[in-house]
């Protein structure tokens, strides 16, 4: 048997305290960076579209006339096939 007393004859006591450090702010900085990047992308798109220097106005006519009228076609004829016959059931069993 183990004696858990100190030299003075009194039992000793042990206390363990676990202290967790406080967590940081999380992903707030990342979210701010993401939103800032989206704002910059939207601003660049707005400048490009609203600058008035639209090359689509100077493009050639892109309308194309396509004729898709095809001659009528007949469906291929399938061979004549006799439908399968089912065997007739035998007499009912007598119980």
PDB file of C-alpha atoms in Angstrom:
ATOM      1  CA  UNK A   1       0.000   0.000   0.000  1.00  0.00           C
ATOM      2  CA  UNK A   2       1.249   3.489  -0.820  1.00  0.00           C
ATOM      3  CA  UNK A   3       1.285   6.190   1.791  1.00  0.00           C
ATOM      4  CA  UNK A   4       0.215   9.552   0.315  1.00  0.00           C
ATOM      5  CA  UNK A   5       1.215  11.643   3.282  1.00  0.00           C
ATOM      6  CA  UNK A   6       3.998  14.149   3.521  1.00  0.00           C
ATOM      7  CA  UNK A   7       6.823  13.912   6.054  1.00  0.00           C
ATOM      8  CA  UNK A   8       4.824  15.607   8.786  1.00  0.00           C
ATOM      9  CA  UNK A   9       2.295  12.826   8.783  1.00  0.00           C
ATOM     10  CA  UNK A  10      -0.479  14.928   7.255  1.00  0.00           C
ATOM     11  CA  UNK A  11      -2.003  13.882   3.922  1.00  0.00           C
ATOM     12  CA  UNK A  12      -0.907  16.070   1.031  1.00  0.00           C
ATOM     13  CA  UNK A  13      -3.353  17.519  -1.489  1.00  0.00           C
ATOM     14  CA  UNK A  14      -2.750  18.234  -5.156  1.00  0.00           C
ATOM     15  CA  UNK A  15      -4.794  20.554  -7.336  1.00  0.00           C
ATOM     16  CA  UNK A  16      -4.440  20.795 -11.098  1.00  0.00           C
ATOM     17  CA  UNK A  17      -5.789  23.887 -12.842  1.00  0.00           C
ATOM     18  CA  UNK A  18      -6.111  23.864 -16.622  1.00  0.00           C
ATOM     19  CA  UNK A  19      -6.526  27.319 -18.134  1.00  0.00           C
ATOM     20  CA  UNK A  20      -7.375  27.552 -21.815  1.00  0.00           C
ATOM     21  CA  UNK A  21      -6.092  30.652 -23.606  1.00  0.00           C
ATOM     22  CA  UNK A  22      -8.758  32.913 -25.052  1.00  0.00           C
ATOM     23  CA  UNK A  23      -9.438  32.364 -28.718  1.00  0.00           C
ATOM     24  CA  UNK A  24      -8.664  35.060 -31.225  1.00  0.00           C
ATOM     25  CA  UNK A  25     -11.135  36.979 -33.322  1.00  0.00           C
ATOM     26  CA  UNK A  26     -11.605  34.155 -35.807  1.00  0.00           C
ATOM     27  CA  UNK A  27     -11.997  34.819 -39.526  1.00  0.00           C
ATOM     28  CA  UNK A  28     -13.074  38.459 -39.359  1.00  0.00           C
ATOM     29  CA  UNK A  29      -9.946  39.628 -41.155  1.00  0.00           C
ATOM     30  CA  UNK A  30     -10.408  37.093 -43.921  1.00  0.00           C
ATOM     31  CA  UNK A  31     -14.037  38.101 -44.466  1.00  0.00           C
ATOM     32  CA  UNK A  32     -13.043  41.775 -44.683  1.00  0.00           C
ATOM     33  CA  UNK A  33     -10.374  40.905 -47.262  1.00  0.00           C
ATOM     34  CA  UNK A  34     -12.872  38.836 -49.279  1.00  0.00           C
ATOM     35  CA  UNK A  35     -15.499  41.600 -49.304  1.00  0.00           C
ATOM     36  CA  UNK A  36     -12.858  44.188 -50.221  1.00  0.00           C
ATOM     37  CA  UNK A  37     -11.713  42.042 -53.135  1.00  0.00           C
ATOM     38  CA  UNK A  38     -15.288  41.668 -54.387  1.00  0.00           C
ATOM     39  CA  UNK A  39     -15.791  45.435 -54.227  1.00  0.00           C
ATOM     40  CA  UNK A  40     -12.641  45.983 -56.293  1.00  0.00           C
ATOM     41  CA  UNK A  41     -13.749  43.430 -58.925  1.00  0.00           C
ATOM     42  CA  UNK A  42     -17.205  45.010 -59.210  1.00  0.00           C
ATOM     43  CA  UNK A  43     -15.628  48.464 -59.518  1.00  0.00           C
ATOM     44  CA  UNK A  44     -13.356  47.297 -62.349  1.00  0.00           C
ATOM     45  CA  UNK A  45     -16.286  45.705 -64.199  1.00  0.00           C
ATOM     46  CA  UNK A  46     -18.343  48.904 -63.784  1.00  0.00           C
ATOM     47  CA  UNK A  47     -15.504  51.066 -65.165  1.00  0.00           C
ATOM     48  CA  UNK A  48     -15.075  48.797 -68.185  1.00  0.00           C
ATOM     49  CA  UNK A  49     -18.796  48.645 -68.984  1.00  0.00           C
ATOM     50  CA  UNK A  50     -19.631  52.283 -68.316  1.00  0.00           C
ATOM     51  CA  UNK A  51     -16.550  53.928 -69.845  1.00  0.00           C
ATOM     52  CA  UNK A  52     -18.314  54.522 -73.183  1.00  0.00           C
ATOM     53  CA  UNK A  53     -15.463  52.996 -75.142  1.00  0.00           C
ATOM     54  CA  UNK A  54     -17.505  49.990 -76.189  1.00  0.00           C
ATOM     55  CA  UNK A  55     -15.884  48.062 -79.069  1.00  0.00           C
ATOM     56  CA  UNK A  56     -19.131  46.180 -79.702  1.00  0.00           C
ATOM     57  CA  UNK A  57     -20.576  49.280 -81.399  1.00  0.00           C
ATOM     58  CA  UNK A  58     -17.827  49.206 -84.014  1.00  0.00           C
ATOM     59  CA  UNK A  59     -18.133  45.474 -84.745  1.00  0.00           C
ATOM     60  CA  UNK A  60     -19.306  44.233 -88.138  1.00  0.00           C
ATOM     61  CA  UNK A  61     -22.817  42.967 -88.715  1.00  0.00           C
ATOM     62  CA  UNK A  62     -23.083  39.527 -87.136  1.00  0.00           C
ATOM     63  CA  UNK A  63     -26.529  38.561 -88.420  1.00  0.00           C
ATOM     64  CA  UNK A  64     -26.419  35.313 -90.389  1.00  0.00           C
ATOM     65  CA  UNK A  65     -29.203  33.890 -92.566  1.00  0.00           C
ATOM     66  CA  UNK A  66     -29.306  30.097 -92.307  1.00  0.00           C
ATOM     67  CA  UNK A  67     -31.757  27.935 -94.240  1.00  0.00           C
ATOM     68  CA  UNK A  68     -32.645  24.776 -92.321  1.00  0.00           C
ATOM     69  CA  UNK A  69     -35.427  23.466 -94.569  1.00  0.00           C
ATOM     70  CA  UNK A  70     -34.668  19.811 -95.191  1.00  0.00           C
ATOM     71  CA  UNK A  71     -36.376  17.484 -97.672  1.00  0.00           C
ATOM     72  CA  UNK A  72     -38.969  15.189 -96.111  1.00  0.00           C
ATOM     73  CA  UNK A  73     -37.694  11.773 -95.145  1.00  0.00           C
ATOM     74  CA  UNK A  74     -39.581   8.516 -94.754  1.00  0.00           C
ATOM     75  CA  UNK A  75     -39.005   6.441 -91.671  1.00  0.00           C
ATOM     76  CA  UNK A  76     -37.392   3.071 -92.365  1.00  0.00           C
ATOM     77  CA  UNK A  77     -39.786   0.137 -92.574  1.00  0.00           C
ATOM     78  CA  UNK A  78     -39.480  -2.453 -89.850  1.00  0.00           C
ATOM     79  CA  UNK A  79     -39.730  -6.128 -90.750  1.00  0.00           C
ATOM     80  CA  UNK A  80     -42.987  -7.909 -90.077  1.00  0.00           C
ATOM     81  CA  UNK A  81     -42.642  -9.914 -86.870  1.00  0.00           C
ATOM     82  CA  UNK A  82     -45.176 -12.317 -85.421  1.00  0.00           C
ATOM     83  CA  UNK A  83     -45.774 -11.538 -81.734  1.00  0.00           C
ATOM     84  CA  UNK A  84     -44.710 -14.255 -79.317  1.00  0.00           C
ATOM     85  CA  UNK A  85     -47.359 -16.633 -78.037  1.00  0.00           C
ATOM     86  CA  UNK A  86     -47.761 -17.438 -74.386  1.00  0.00           C
ATOM     87  CA  UNK A  87     -48.259 -21.023 -73.309  1.00  0.00           C
ATOM     88  CA  UNK A  88     -51.698 -21.818 -71.948  1.00  0.00           C
ATOM     89  CA  UNK A  89     -51.789 -22.700 -68.262  1.00  0.00           C
ATOM     90  CA  UNK A  90     -52.369 -26.317 -67.271  1.00  0.00           C
ATOM     91  CA  UNK A  91     -55.346 -27.504 -65.235  1.00  0.00           C
ATOM     92  CA  UNK A  92     -55.630 -26.214 -61.691  1.00  0.00           C
ATOM     93  CA  UNK A  93     -54.257 -28.622 -59.099  1.00  0.00           C
ATOM     94  CA  UNK A  94     -56.827 -30.392 -57.002  1.00  0.00           C
ATOM     95  CA  UNK A  95     -56.150 -30.094 -53.320  1.00  0.00           C
TER      96      UNK A  95
END
